[in-house]
Amino acid sequence: MTLNNSTNIRKHKSQAFWLFFPAASLLAALAVPLTVWAVWSSTGWPAGLLGSGHGHELIFGFALALVAGYTLGPQSATLLYPLFGLWLAARLSWIFQPHSLLAEILGPAFALLLAWHVVPRFSAAKKWRNKMVGPLILLICLLALAFWFSSSLYSPIAAWLPGPIPLMQSAIVGLLLLMTFMGGRLIAPAVAGTLEKKGIPLEARVQPRIEGLLILVLGSSIFLMAFPAANLLTGSLLIAAAALIAIRTLRWKLWYCLERADLLVLALGYMWLAIGALCTGIALMQGWLPAAALHLITIGALGTLSTSIMLRLAWQRSHRKPPPASEVFPIAALLAIAAISRFIAGSSPFSAPTLLWLSAGTWALAYLWITLRLLFLAKHSKNRRK
C-alpha cells in the first residue's frame, strides 16, 4: 500500500470521541434531572430512569460511551456509526420502554460489540498490569449482560444471580479500578513532563508496586461487592485502596504544578476516587447502605475525571494545548457541589429534595456546558484541518 493511500484511509476515518463524548455528556445532563423528576412528580416518567434504571443508564450507557470514545480511536464510518446507532437505540429504548424485550437486548448487545472491538487492543501488552485493562473492560461489559439476566422478565436464570443492585455496585467498583489505572497512567507522565521542564525530578511516576496492589485489592472487591455477606471484607479492601490512592497522588508532587489547571483538576478527580472508596468501605463495615457513598465515586470521581479528560483531549486536538483554568475549575466546582450534596442527602435522598435537586442541577449544568464545548471544539478542529 502506498503512502498516499494510507494517508487517504486515515483521512476517511473519524475519531470516536468526537461522536461519543458529546452524546455521553448530553445523556448525563438529561438523565439525572429526569430521574429526580420521575419520582418527585409522581408521574413515573420516564419509566426507564426509575429505581435502578438511572444507575443502569449512567453506568452501562454513559460510562460505556466514555470507554468507547476514549479507546476506539479513529474508525471507519462503516464501524463507528452503526456502533453509535446501536448505543443510541439502546438508550432510547431503555429510557422509554425499559421492560420491552428490545430494550433488554440492545443494551447488552452494545456492550458486547464494544468489548469485541476494544478488548483486543490491549492484548499486545507485556506487563501483567497493562494486560488487565482489556479483561477489566470486558468484565464491565459482561456485567451489563449479567444485569439483564438478573432483572429481565425473560431470563431463565435470574434466580441464580445476584440482584441488579449488587451487580451495579460491582460495576461501580469496576469503574473505580478502571479510573484508578487509566487516570494514573494519564496523570503520572503529564506531571513528570511538567516537573522536568522546571528541573525537578519525579522518581515516583507510575509507582508499579502501588498500582499492582490497587489492581489486586480493587479486583477482588469487584467480585465481593456482589455478595452482601462479604461486606466486612469488601469494606476493608476499599479502605486499603483509598489509602493507596491517596499515597500515590501525594507522591506526584502536584504542588509544583499550580500553573497547570488541567492537571490539578485531574488530580482532584483522582482524590475523589480515594474519598469515594473510603466512604464506601466505612459504610459497608458499619452495615449502612452504600448508595450515598457510591455516588462520591460516580459523581465526584467519574464526573470530574470524565469531564477533565474529555475537555483535555478535545482542546489538544483542536488547539494543541490544555484547557484553560477558566474552563476546568468551574466544572470541577459544580461537580463537587453535586457530589457533596448527594452524599449529604443520604440513602433516602427524596426525603431531602432541596439537596437532591441541587445535586441534579449542578451535575446537569456541568454536563450541558461540556456538551456545548465539545461541539464547538469539534467544529473548530474540523475547520482547522481544512
mmCIF file of C-alpha atoms in Angstrom:
data_model
loop_
_atom_site.group_PDB
_atom_site.id
_atom_site.type_symbol
_atom_site.label_atom_id
_atom_site.label_comp_id
_atom_site.label_asym_id
_atom_site.label_seq_id
_atom_site.Cartn_x
_atom_site.Cartn_y
_atom_site.Cartn_z
ATOM 1 C CA MET A 1 0.000 0.000 0.000
ATOM 2 C CA THR A 2 1.403 3.398 -0.947
ATOM 3 C CA LEU A 3 1.921 6.252 1.479
ATOM 4 C CA ASN A 4 -0.751 8.325 -0.259
ATOM 5 C CA ASN A 5 -3.296 5.507 0.028
ATOM 6 C CA SER A 6 -2.512 5.123 3.747
ATOM 7 C CA THR A 7 -2.953 8.853 4.257
ATOM 8 C CA ASN A 8 -6.285 8.832 2.423
ATOM 9 C CA ILE A 9 -7.549 5.940 4.568
ATOM 10 C CA ARG A 10 -6.647 7.812 7.750
ATOM 11 C CA LYS A 11 -8.400 10.918 6.459
ATOM 12 C CA HIS A 12 -11.610 8.934 5.911
ATOM 13 C CA LYS A 13 -11.581 7.695 9.489
ATOM 14 C CA SER A 14 -13.287 9.661 12.258
ATOM 15 C CA GLN A 15 -12.183 9.963 15.858
ATOM 16 C CA ALA A 16 -14.687 8.100 18.007
ATOM 17 C CA PHE A 17 -14.530 10.628 20.831
ATOM 18 C CA TRP A 18 -15.959 13.444 18.689
ATOM 19 C CA LEU A 19 -19.127 11.350 18.358
ATOM 20 C CA PHE A 20 -19.401 9.502 21.685
ATOM 21 C CA PHE A 21 -18.225 12.228 24.091
ATOM 22 C CA PRO A 22 -20.904 14.867 23.286
ATOM 23 C CA ALA A 23 -23.604 12.184 23.205
ATOM 24 C CA ALA A 24 -22.473 10.758 26.557
ATOM 25 C CA SER A 25 -22.379 14.253 28.073
ATOM 26 C CA LEU A 26 -25.879 15.048 26.845
ATOM 27 C CA LEU A 27 -27.170 11.753 28.255
ATOM 28 C CA ALA A 28 -25.580 12.543 31.619
ATOM 29 C CA ALA A 29 -27.034 16.051 31.627
ATOM 30 C CA LEU A 30 -30.582 14.861 30.902
ATOM 31 C CA ALA A 31 -30.770 11.534 32.739
ATOM 32 C CA VAL A 32 -30.109 12.768 36.275
ATOM 33 C CA PRO A 33 -32.706 15.577 36.496
ATOM 34 C CA LEU A 34 -35.216 13.372 34.652
ATOM 35 C CA THR A 35 -34.621 10.674 37.268
ATOM 36 C CA VAL A 36 -35.458 13.106 40.069
ATOM 37 C CA TRP A 37 -38.468 14.370 38.133
ATOM 38 C CA ALA A 38 -39.801 10.849 37.533
ATOM 39 C CA VAL A 39 -40.096 10.262 41.290
ATOM 40 C CA TRP A 40 -40.720 13.780 42.583
ATOM 41 C CA SER A 41 -43.567 14.471 40.122
ATOM 42 C CA SER A 42 -45.221 11.087 40.843
ATOM 43 C CA THR A 43 -45.651 10.638 37.085
ATOM 44 C CA GLY A 44 -43.172 7.775 36.819
ATOM 45 C CA TRP A 45 -41.953 9.225 33.534
ATOM 46 C CA PRO A 46 -39.595 8.302 32.031
ATOM 47 C CA ALA A 47 -40.032 4.772 33.335
ATOM 48 C CA GLY A 48 -36.520 3.622 32.452
ATOM 49 C CA LEU A 49 -34.932 6.013 34.951
ATOM 50 C CA LEU A 50 -36.883 4.827 37.985
ATOM 51 C CA GLY A 51 -35.239 2.716 40.673
ATOM 52 C CA SER A 52 -32.054 1.091 39.461
ATOM 53 C CA GLY A 53 -32.781 2.346 35.948
ATOM 54 C CA HIS A 54 -30.893 5.611 36.329
ATOM 55 C CA GLY A 55 -27.842 3.750 37.597
ATOM 56 C CA HIS A 56 -28.117 1.396 34.626
ATOM 57 C CA GLU A 57 -28.034 4.312 32.197
ATOM 58 C CA LEU A 58 -25.173 6.145 33.893
ATOM 59 C CA ILE A 59 -23.005 3.029 34.176
ATOM 60 C CA PHE A 60 -23.868 0.939 31.128
ATOM 61 C CA GLY A 61 -24.920 3.890 28.965
ATOM 62 C CA PHE A 62 -22.890 6.948 29.917
ATOM 63 C CA ALA A 63 -19.735 5.260 31.225
ATOM 64 C CA LEU A 64 -19.521 2.729 28.372
ATOM 65 C CA ALA A 65 -19.889 5.584 25.884
ATOM 66 C CA LEU A 66 -16.898 7.226 27.557
ATOM 67 C CA VAL A 67 -14.964 3.971 27.215
ATOM 68 C CA ALA A 68 -15.929 3.794 23.546
ATOM 69 C CA GLY A 69 -14.865 7.364 22.859
ATOM 70 C CA TYR A 70 -11.560 7.015 24.687
ATOM 71 C CA THR A 71 -10.458 3.585 23.452
ATOM 72 C CA LEU A 72 -11.807 3.131 19.923
ATOM 73 C CA GLY A 73 -9.631 5.825 18.356
ATOM 74 C CA PRO A 74 -10.042 6.591 14.636
ATOM 75 C CA GLN A 75 -12.578 4.318 12.971
ATOM 76 C CA SER A 76 -14.219 3.974 9.582
ATOM 77 C CA ALA A 77 -17.770 5.220 9.201
ATOM 78 C CA THR A 78 -18.970 1.677 8.465
ATOM 79 C CA LEU A 79 -17.996 0.635 12.003
ATOM 80 C CA LEU A 80 -18.355 3.826 14.017
ATOM 81 C CA TYR A 81 -21.837 4.967 13.037
ATOM 82 C CA PRO A 82 -23.607 1.593 13.325
ATOM 83 C CA LEU A 83 -21.986 1.126 16.750
ATOM 84 C CA PHE A 84 -23.106 4.586 17.811
ATOM 85 C CA GLY A 85 -26.573 3.932 16.383
ATOM 86 C CA LEU A 86 -26.797 0.772 18.480
ATOM 87 C CA TRP A 87 -25.782 2.724 21.598
ATOM 88 C CA LEU A 88 -28.397 5.412 20.858
ATOM 89 C CA ALA A 89 -31.150 2.876 20.177
ATOM 90 C CA ALA A 90 -30.287 1.084 23.427
ATOM 91 C CA ARG A 91 -30.541 4.318 25.388
ATOM 92 C CA LEU A 92 -33.858 5.421 23.906
ATOM 93 C CA SER A 93 -35.476 2.003 24.219
ATOM 94 C CA TRP A 94 -34.350 1.587 27.835
ATOM 95 C CA ILE A 95 -35.388 5.088 28.952
ATOM 96 C CA PHE A 96 -38.869 4.942 27.425
ATOM 97 C CA GLN A 97 -39.669 1.193 27.280
ATOM 98 C CA PRO A 98 -37.378 -0.456 29.860
ATOM 99 C CA HIS A 99 -39.367 -3.674 30.175
ATOM 100 C CA SER A 100 -39.557 -4.395 26.466
ATOM 101 C CA LEU A 101 -37.534 -7.254 25.030
ATOM 102 C CA LEU A 102 -35.929 -4.824 22.568
ATOM 103 C CA ALA A 103 -34.635 -2.586 25.366
ATOM 104 C CA GLU A 104 -33.248 -5.541 27.300
ATOM 105 C CA ILE A 105 -31.418 -6.891 24.249
ATOM 106 C CA LEU A 106 -29.957 -3.706 22.747
ATOM 107 C CA GLY A 107 -28.017 -2.613 25.861
ATOM 108 C CA PRO A 108 -26.085 -5.869 26.332
ATOM 109 C CA ALA A 109 -25.641 -6.085 22.536
ATOM 110 C CA PHE A 110 -23.854 -2.724 22.502
ATOM 111 C CA ALA A 111 -21.710 -3.690 25.489
ATOM 112 C CA LEU A 112 -20.635 -6.978 23.898
ATOM 113 C CA LEU A 113 -19.965 -5.399 20.498
ATOM 114 C CA LEU A 114 -17.905 -2.667 22.161
ATOM 115 C CA ALA A 115 -15.878 -5.286 24.028
ATOM 116 C CA TRP A 116 -15.354 -7.178 20.747
ATOM 117 C CA HIS A 117 -13.697 -4.126 19.186
ATOM 118 C CA VAL A 118 -11.892 -2.689 22.224
ATOM 119 C CA VAL A 119 -10.546 -5.595 24.285
ATOM 120 C CA PRO A 120 -8.154 -6.983 21.606
ATOM 121 C CA ARG A 121 -6.403 -3.593 21.506
ATOM 122 C CA PHE A 122 -4.840 -4.366 24.885
ATOM 123 C CA SER A 123 -3.771 -7.927 24.116
ATOM 124 C CA ALA A 124 -0.269 -6.903 22.960
ATOM 125 C CA ALA A 125 0.709 -5.592 26.401
ATOM 126 C CA LYS A 126 3.643 -7.414 28.003
ATOM 127 C CA LYS A 127 3.391 -6.494 31.689
ATOM 128 C CA TRP A 128 0.593 -8.100 33.677
ATOM 129 C CA ARG A 129 -0.539 -4.725 34.984
ATOM 130 C CA ASN A 130 -1.075 -3.494 31.431
ATOM 131 C CA LYS A 131 -2.789 -6.714 30.379
ATOM 132 C CA MET A 132 -5.571 -6.210 32.935
ATOM 133 C CA VAL A 133 -7.187 -3.284 31.055
ATOM 134 C CA GLY A 134 -8.748 -5.442 28.352
ATOM 135 C CA PRO A 135 -10.203 -8.045 30.753
ATOM 136 C CA LEU A 136 -11.454 -5.269 33.039
ATOM 137 C CA ILE A 137 -13.320 -3.548 30.205
ATOM 138 C CA LEU A 138 -14.684 -6.952 29.179
ATOM 139 C CA LEU A 139 -15.840 -7.592 32.760
ATOM 140 C CA ILE A 140 -17.703 -4.272 32.932
ATOM 141 C CA CYS A 141 -19.357 -5.050 29.599
ATOM 142 C CA LEU A 142 -20.281 -8.548 30.806
ATOM 143 C CA LEU A 143 -21.834 -7.033 33.934
ATOM 144 C CA ALA A 144 -24.260 -5.264 31.595
ATOM 145 C CA LEU A 145 -25.232 -8.710 30.333
ATOM 146 C CA ALA A 146 -25.439 -10.059 33.905
ATOM 147 C CA PHE A 147 -27.682 -7.120 34.841
ATOM 148 C CA TRP A 148 -30.018 -8.163 32.042
ATOM 149 C CA PHE A 149 -30.041 -11.800 33.153
ATOM 150 C CA SER A 150 -30.737 -10.806 36.775
ATOM 151 C CA SER A 151 -33.546 -8.338 36.094
ATOM 152 C CA SER A 152 -35.214 -9.435 32.854
ATOM 153 C CA LEU A 153 -38.685 -10.899 32.855
ATOM 154 C CA TYR A 154 -37.480 -13.143 30.050
ATOM 155 C CA SER A 155 -34.414 -14.501 31.853
ATOM 156 C CA PRO A 156 -34.481 -18.176 32.904
ATOM 157 C CA ILE A 157 -31.577 -17.828 35.361
ATOM 158 C CA ALA A 158 -32.462 -14.628 37.251
ATOM 159 C CA ALA A 159 -32.960 -16.541 40.498
ATOM 160 C CA TRP A 160 -29.394 -17.865 40.351
ATOM 161 C CA LEU A 161 -27.680 -14.477 40.074
ATOM 162 C CA PRO A 162 -27.086 -11.576 42.470
ATOM 163 C CA GLY A 163 -29.732 -8.882 42.168
ATOM 164 C CA PRO A 164 -29.469 -5.909 39.792
ATOM 165 C CA ILE A 165 -28.348 -3.501 42.526
ATOM 166 C CA PRO A 166 -25.403 -5.646 43.790
ATOM 167 C CA LEU A 167 -24.313 -6.178 40.178
ATOM 168 C CA MET A 168 -24.497 -2.453 39.552
ATOM 169 C CA GLN A 169 -22.429 -1.818 42.658
ATOM 170 C CA SER A 170 -19.839 -4.293 41.376
ATOM 171 C CA ALA A 171 -19.776 -2.387 38.101
ATOM 172 C CA ILE A 172 -19.117 0.852 40.016
ATOM 173 C CA VAL A 173 -16.128 -0.766 41.735
ATOM 174 C CA GLY A 174 -15.011 -1.942 38.282
ATOM 175 C CA LEU A 175 -15.168 1.647 37.078
ATOM 176 C CA LEU A 176 -13.262 2.670 40.210
ATOM 177 C CA LEU A 177 -10.438 0.327 39.241
ATOM 178 C CA LEU A 178 -10.531 1.389 35.587
ATOM 179 C CA MET A 179 -10.362 5.076 36.545
ATOM 180 C CA THR A 180 -7.597 4.370 39.067
ATOM 181 C CA PHE A 181 -5.479 2.631 36.440
ATOM 182 C CA MET A 182 -6.109 4.877 33.427
ATOM 183 C CA GLY A 183 -6.129 8.062 35.487
ATOM 184 C CA GLY A 184 -2.757 7.177 36.946
ATOM 185 C CA ARG A 185 -1.335 6.403 33.518
ATOM 186 C CA LEU A 186 -2.516 9.819 32.308
ATOM 187 C CA ILE A 187 -1.515 11.949 35.285
ATOM 188 C CA ALA A 188 1.939 10.477 36.034
ATOM 189 C CA PRO A 189 3.670 11.252 32.694
ATOM 190 C CA ALA A 190 1.965 14.653 32.421
ATOM 191 C CA VAL A 191 3.201 15.670 35.876
ATOM 192 C CA ALA A 192 6.665 14.257 35.200
ATOM 193 C CA GLY A 193 6.937 16.228 31.958
ATOM 194 C CA THR A 194 5.857 19.445 33.670
ATOM 195 C CA LEU A 195 8.351 18.983 36.519
ATOM 196 C CA GLU A 196 11.206 18.100 34.174
ATOM 197 C CA LYS A 197 10.833 21.469 32.468
ATOM 198 C CA LYS A 198 11.399 23.031 35.897
ATOM 199 C CA GLY A 199 14.391 20.853 36.668
ATOM 200 C CA ILE A 200 12.506 18.943 39.380
ATOM 201 C CA PRO A 201 12.985 15.155 39.206
ATOM 202 C CA LEU A 202 9.986 12.922 39.826
ATOM 203 C CA GLU A 203 11.024 9.432 40.839
ATOM 204 C CA ALA A 204 7.507 8.284 41.778
ATOM 205 C CA ARG A 205 5.764 8.154 38.430
ATOM 206 C CA VAL A 206 3.560 5.136 37.657
ATOM 207 C CA GLN A 207 4.543 3.581 41.021
ATOM 208 C CA PRO A 208 4.179 -0.043 39.853
ATOM 209 C CA ARG A 209 4.056 -1.596 43.332
ATOM 210 C CA ILE A 210 1.167 0.603 44.440
ATOM 211 C CA GLU A 211 -0.535 0.142 41.074
ATOM 212 C CA GLY A 212 -0.194 -3.631 41.347
ATOM 213 C CA LEU A 213 -1.639 -3.635 44.863
ATOM 214 C CA LEU A 214 -4.561 -1.489 43.707
ATOM 215 C CA ILE A 215 -5.309 -3.927 40.889
ATOM 216 C CA LEU A 216 -5.339 -6.863 43.314
ATOM 217 C CA VAL A 217 -7.325 -5.087 46.035
ATOM 218 C CA LEU A 218 -9.941 -3.493 43.799
ATOM 219 C CA GLY A 219 -10.103 -6.508 41.501
ATOM 220 C CA SER A 220 -11.086 -8.638 44.483
ATOM 221 C CA SER A 221 -13.593 -6.004 45.575
ATOM 222 C CA ILE A 222 -15.419 -6.151 42.232
ATOM 223 C CA PHE A 223 -16.318 -9.789 42.865
ATOM 224 C CA LEU A 224 -17.003 -9.421 46.593
ATOM 225 C CA MET A 225 -19.212 -6.355 46.135
ATOM 226 C CA ALA A 226 -21.935 -8.519 44.597
ATOM 227 C CA PHE A 227 -22.287 -10.527 47.822
ATOM 228 C CA PRO A 228 -23.543 -8.606 50.905
ATOM 229 C CA ALA A 229 -22.298 -11.389 53.180
ATOM 230 C CA ALA A 230 -18.751 -10.270 52.360
ATOM 231 C CA ASN A 231 -19.343 -6.601 53.236
ATOM 232 C CA LEU A 232 -16.791 -6.524 56.080
ATOM 233 C CA LEU A 233 -14.035 -7.863 53.846
ATOM 234 C CA THR A 234 -15.076 -5.696 50.898
ATOM 235 C CA GLY A 235 -15.155 -2.618 53.130
ATOM 236 C CA SER A 236 -11.666 -3.253 54.481
ATOM 237 C CA LEU A 237 -10.308 -3.718 50.951
ATOM 238 C CA LEU A 238 -11.879 -0.462 49.788
ATOM 239 C CA ILE A 239 -10.415 1.434 52.742
ATOM 240 C CA ALA A 240 -6.991 -0.013 51.925
ATOM 241 C CA ALA A 241 -7.449 1.057 48.293
ATOM 242 C CA ALA A 242 -8.346 4.583 49.418
ATOM 243 C CA ALA A 243 -5.077 4.814 51.373
ATOM 244 C CA LEU A 244 -3.059 3.557 48.398
ATOM 245 C CA ILE A 245 -4.707 6.043 46.010
ATOM 246 C CA ALA A 246 -4.038 8.938 48.403
ATOM 247 C CA ILE A 247 -0.377 7.943 48.851
ATOM 248 C CA ARG A 248 0.080 7.611 45.094
ATOM 249 C CA THR A 249 -1.429 11.048 44.482
ATOM 250 C CA LEU A 250 0.731 12.753 47.128
ATOM 251 C CA ARG A 251 3.907 11.240 45.659
ATOM 252 C CA TRP A 252 3.245 13.030 42.365
ATOM 253 C CA LYS A 253 4.178 16.389 43.981
ATOM 254 C CA LEU A 254 1.358 18.262 42.308
ATOM 255 C CA TRP A 255 2.021 21.362 44.418
ATOM 256 C CA TYR A 256 4.792 22.131 41.905
ATOM 257 C CA CYS A 257 2.224 22.231 39.061
ATOM 258 C CA LEU A 258 -0.025 25.041 40.250
ATOM 259 C CA GLU A 259 0.070 26.702 36.826
ATOM 260 C CA ARG A 260 -1.407 23.559 35.188
ATOM 261 C CA ALA A 261 -5.105 23.806 35.981
ATOM 262 C CA ASP A 262 -5.906 20.726 33.908
ATOM 263 C CA LEU A 263 -3.521 18.553 35.947
ATOM 264 C CA LEU A 264 -4.812 19.904 39.241
ATOM 265 C CA VAL A 265 -8.394 19.053 38.318
ATOM 266 C CA LEU A 266 -7.361 15.585 37.134
ATOM 267 C CA ALA A 267 -5.647 15.089 40.489
ATOM 268 C CA LEU A 268 -8.806 16.276 42.242
ATOM 269 C CA GLY A 269 -10.772 13.650 40.337
ATOM 270 C CA TYR A 270 -8.191 11.083 41.393
ATOM 271 C CA MET A 271 -8.588 12.087 45.027
ATOM 272 C CA TRP A 272 -12.358 11.702 44.652
ATOM 273 C CA LEU A 273 -11.577 8.040 43.951
ATOM 274 C CA ALA A 274 -9.903 7.795 47.356
ATOM 275 C CA ILE A 275 -12.717 9.654 49.115
ATOM 276 C CA GLY A 276 -15.395 7.516 47.464
ATOM 277 C CA ALA A 277 -13.567 4.259 48.211
ATOM 278 C CA LEU A 278 -13.019 5.300 51.838
ATOM 279 C CA CYS A 279 -16.637 6.315 52.483
ATOM 280 C CA THR A 280 -17.988 3.227 50.705
ATOM 281 C CA GLY A 281 -15.670 0.999 52.728
ATOM 282 C CA ILE A 282 -16.758 2.600 56.000
ATOM 283 C CA ALA A 283 -20.440 2.266 55.035
ATOM 284 C CA LEU A 284 -20.029 -1.445 54.276
ATOM 285 C CA MET A 285 -18.170 -2.129 57.514
ATOM 286 C CA GLN A 286 -20.768 -0.251 59.553
ATOM 287 C CA GLY A 287 -23.657 -2.095 57.922
ATOM 288 C CA TRP A 288 -25.022 1.058 56.263
ATOM 289 C CA LEU A 289 -26.475 1.214 52.783
ATOM 290 C CA PRO A 290 -23.588 2.244 50.478
ATOM 291 C CA ALA A 291 -25.680 4.164 47.930
ATOM 292 C CA ALA A 292 -24.746 7.659 49.148
ATOM 293 C CA ALA A 293 -21.028 6.821 49.375
ATOM 294 C CA LEU A 294 -21.011 5.191 45.940
ATOM 295 C CA HIS A 295 -22.241 8.497 44.492
ATOM 296 C CA LEU A 296 -18.939 10.038 45.579
ATOM 297 C CA ILE A 297 -17.370 7.682 43.041
ATOM 298 C CA THR A 298 -19.936 8.129 40.283
ATOM 299 C CA ILE A 299 -20.414 11.890 40.708
ATOM 300 C CA GLY A 300 -17.198 13.136 42.280
ATOM 301 C CA ALA A 301 -14.628 10.846 40.645
ATOM 302 C CA LEU A 302 -16.297 9.774 37.396
ATOM 303 C CA GLY A 303 -17.743 13.237 36.867
ATOM 304 C CA THR A 304 -14.512 15.147 37.482
ATOM 305 C CA LEU A 305 -12.246 12.713 35.629
ATOM 306 C CA SER A 306 -14.554 12.274 32.637
ATOM 307 C CA THR A 307 -15.126 15.994 32.099
ATOM 308 C CA SER A 308 -11.424 16.722 32.553
ATOM 309 C CA ILE A 309 -10.325 14.027 30.107
ATOM 310 C CA MET A 310 -12.955 14.960 27.524
ATOM 311 C CA LEU A 311 -12.004 18.630 27.625
ATOM 312 C CA ARG A 312 -8.283 17.864 27.666
ATOM 313 C CA LEU A 313 -8.488 15.598 24.634
ATOM 314 C CA ALA A 314 -10.753 17.994 22.725
ATOM 315 C CA TRP A 315 -8.537 21.015 23.444
ATOM 316 C CA GLN A 316 -5.391 19.142 22.451
ATOM 317 C CA ARG A 317 -6.939 18.091 19.136
ATOM 318 C CA SER A 318 -8.455 21.474 18.323
ATOM 319 C CA HIS A 319 -5.979 23.969 19.844
ATOM 320 C CA ARG A 320 -2.859 21.897 20.613
ATOM 321 C CA LYS A 321 -2.921 22.996 24.252
ATOM 322 C CA PRO A 322 -4.619 22.010 27.531
ATOM 323 C CA PRO A 323 -7.918 23.619 28.539
ATOM 324 C CA PRO A 324 -7.683 26.899 30.473
ATOM 325 C CA ALA A 325 -8.324 27.289 34.188
ATOM 326 C CA SER A 326 -11.432 29.365 33.465
ATOM 327 C CA GLU A 327 -12.998 26.278 31.925
ATOM 328 C CA VAL A 328 -11.910 23.380 34.132
ATOM 329 C CA PHE A 329 -12.201 24.968 37.594
ATOM 330 C CA PRO A 330 -15.920 25.928 37.343
ATOM 331 C CA ILE A 331 -16.789 22.442 36.056
ATOM 332 C CA ALA A 332 -14.878 20.822 38.930
ATOM 333 C CA ALA A 333 -16.648 23.118 41.413
ATOM 334 C CA LEU A 334 -20.106 22.260 40.044
ATOM 335 C CA LEU A 335 -19.369 18.543 40.270
ATOM 336 C CA ALA A 336 -18.007 18.904 43.809
ATOM 337 C CA ILE A 337 -21.277 20.570 44.842
ATOM 338 C CA ALA A 338 -23.207 17.784 43.105
ATOM 339 C CA ALA A 339 -21.215 15.024 44.835
ATOM 340 C CA ILE A 340 -21.285 16.557 48.324
ATOM 341 C CA SER A 341 -24.984 17.466 48.257
ATOM 342 C CA ARG A 342 -25.933 13.983 47.027
ATOM 343 C CA PHE A 343 -23.793 12.391 49.745
ATOM 344 C CA ILE A 344 -25.388 14.526 52.449
ATOM 345 C CA ALA A 345 -28.853 13.599 51.135
ATOM 346 C CA GLY A 346 -28.048 10.045 52.261
ATOM 347 C CA SER A 347 -29.598 6.741 51.301
ATOM 348 C CA SER A 348 -33.131 8.229 51.265
ATOM 349 C CA PRO A 349 -32.436 11.253 49.050
ATOM 350 C CA PHE A 350 -36.082 12.089 48.292
ATOM 351 C CA SER A 351 -36.535 12.991 51.932
ATOM 352 C CA ALA A 352 -34.115 15.872 51.243
ATOM 353 C CA PRO A 353 -35.456 17.255 47.931
ATOM 354 C CA THR A 354 -33.506 20.517 48.106
ATOM 355 C CA LEU A 355 -30.194 18.703 48.323
ATOM 356 C CA LEU A 356 -31.245 16.239 45.648
ATOM 357 C CA TRP A 357 -32.294 18.934 43.191
ATOM 358 C CA LEU A 358 -29.109 20.875 43.956
ATOM 359 C CA SER A 359 -27.065 17.792 43.122
ATOM 360 C CA ALA A 360 -29.018 17.024 39.949
ATOM 361 C CA GLY A 361 -28.983 20.649 38.820
ATOM 362 C CA THR A 362 -25.254 21.251 39.246
ATOM 363 C CA TRP A 363 -24.439 17.902 37.595
ATOM 364 C CA ALA A 364 -26.728 18.716 34.639
ATOM 365 C CA LEU A 365 -25.292 22.228 34.283
ATOM 366 C CA ALA A 366 -21.735 20.881 34.199
ATOM 367 C CA TYR A 367 -22.500 18.312 31.509
ATOM 368 C CA LEU A 368 -24.604 20.669 29.400
ATOM 369 C CA TRP A 369 -21.628 23.005 29.334
ATOM 370 C CA ILE A 370 -19.317 20.126 28.413
ATOM 371 C CA THR A 371 -21.674 19.091 25.594
ATOM 372 C CA LEU A 372 -21.691 22.580 24.103
ATOM 373 C CA ARG A 373 -17.932 23.000 24.456
ATOM 374 C CA LEU A 374 -17.234 19.648 22.799
ATOM 375 C CA LEU A 375 -19.454 20.527 19.849
ATOM 376 C CA PHE A 376 -17.745 23.919 19.493
ATOM 377 C CA LEU A 377 -14.262 22.408 19.747
ATOM 378 C CA ALA A 378 -15.179 19.709 17.224
ATOM 379 C CA LYS A 379 -16.236 22.393 14.758
ATOM 380 C CA HIS A 380 -13.015 24.314 15.386
ATOM 381 C CA SER A 381 -10.961 21.160 14.854
ATOM 382 C CA LYS A 382 -12.774 20.408 11.588
ATOM 383 C CA ASN A 383 -12.208 23.946 10.294
ATOM 384 C CA ARG A 384 -8.559 23.757 11.331
ATOM 385 C CA ARG A 385 -7.998 20.663 9.193
ATOM 386 C CA LYS A 386 -9.431 22.294 6.050
#
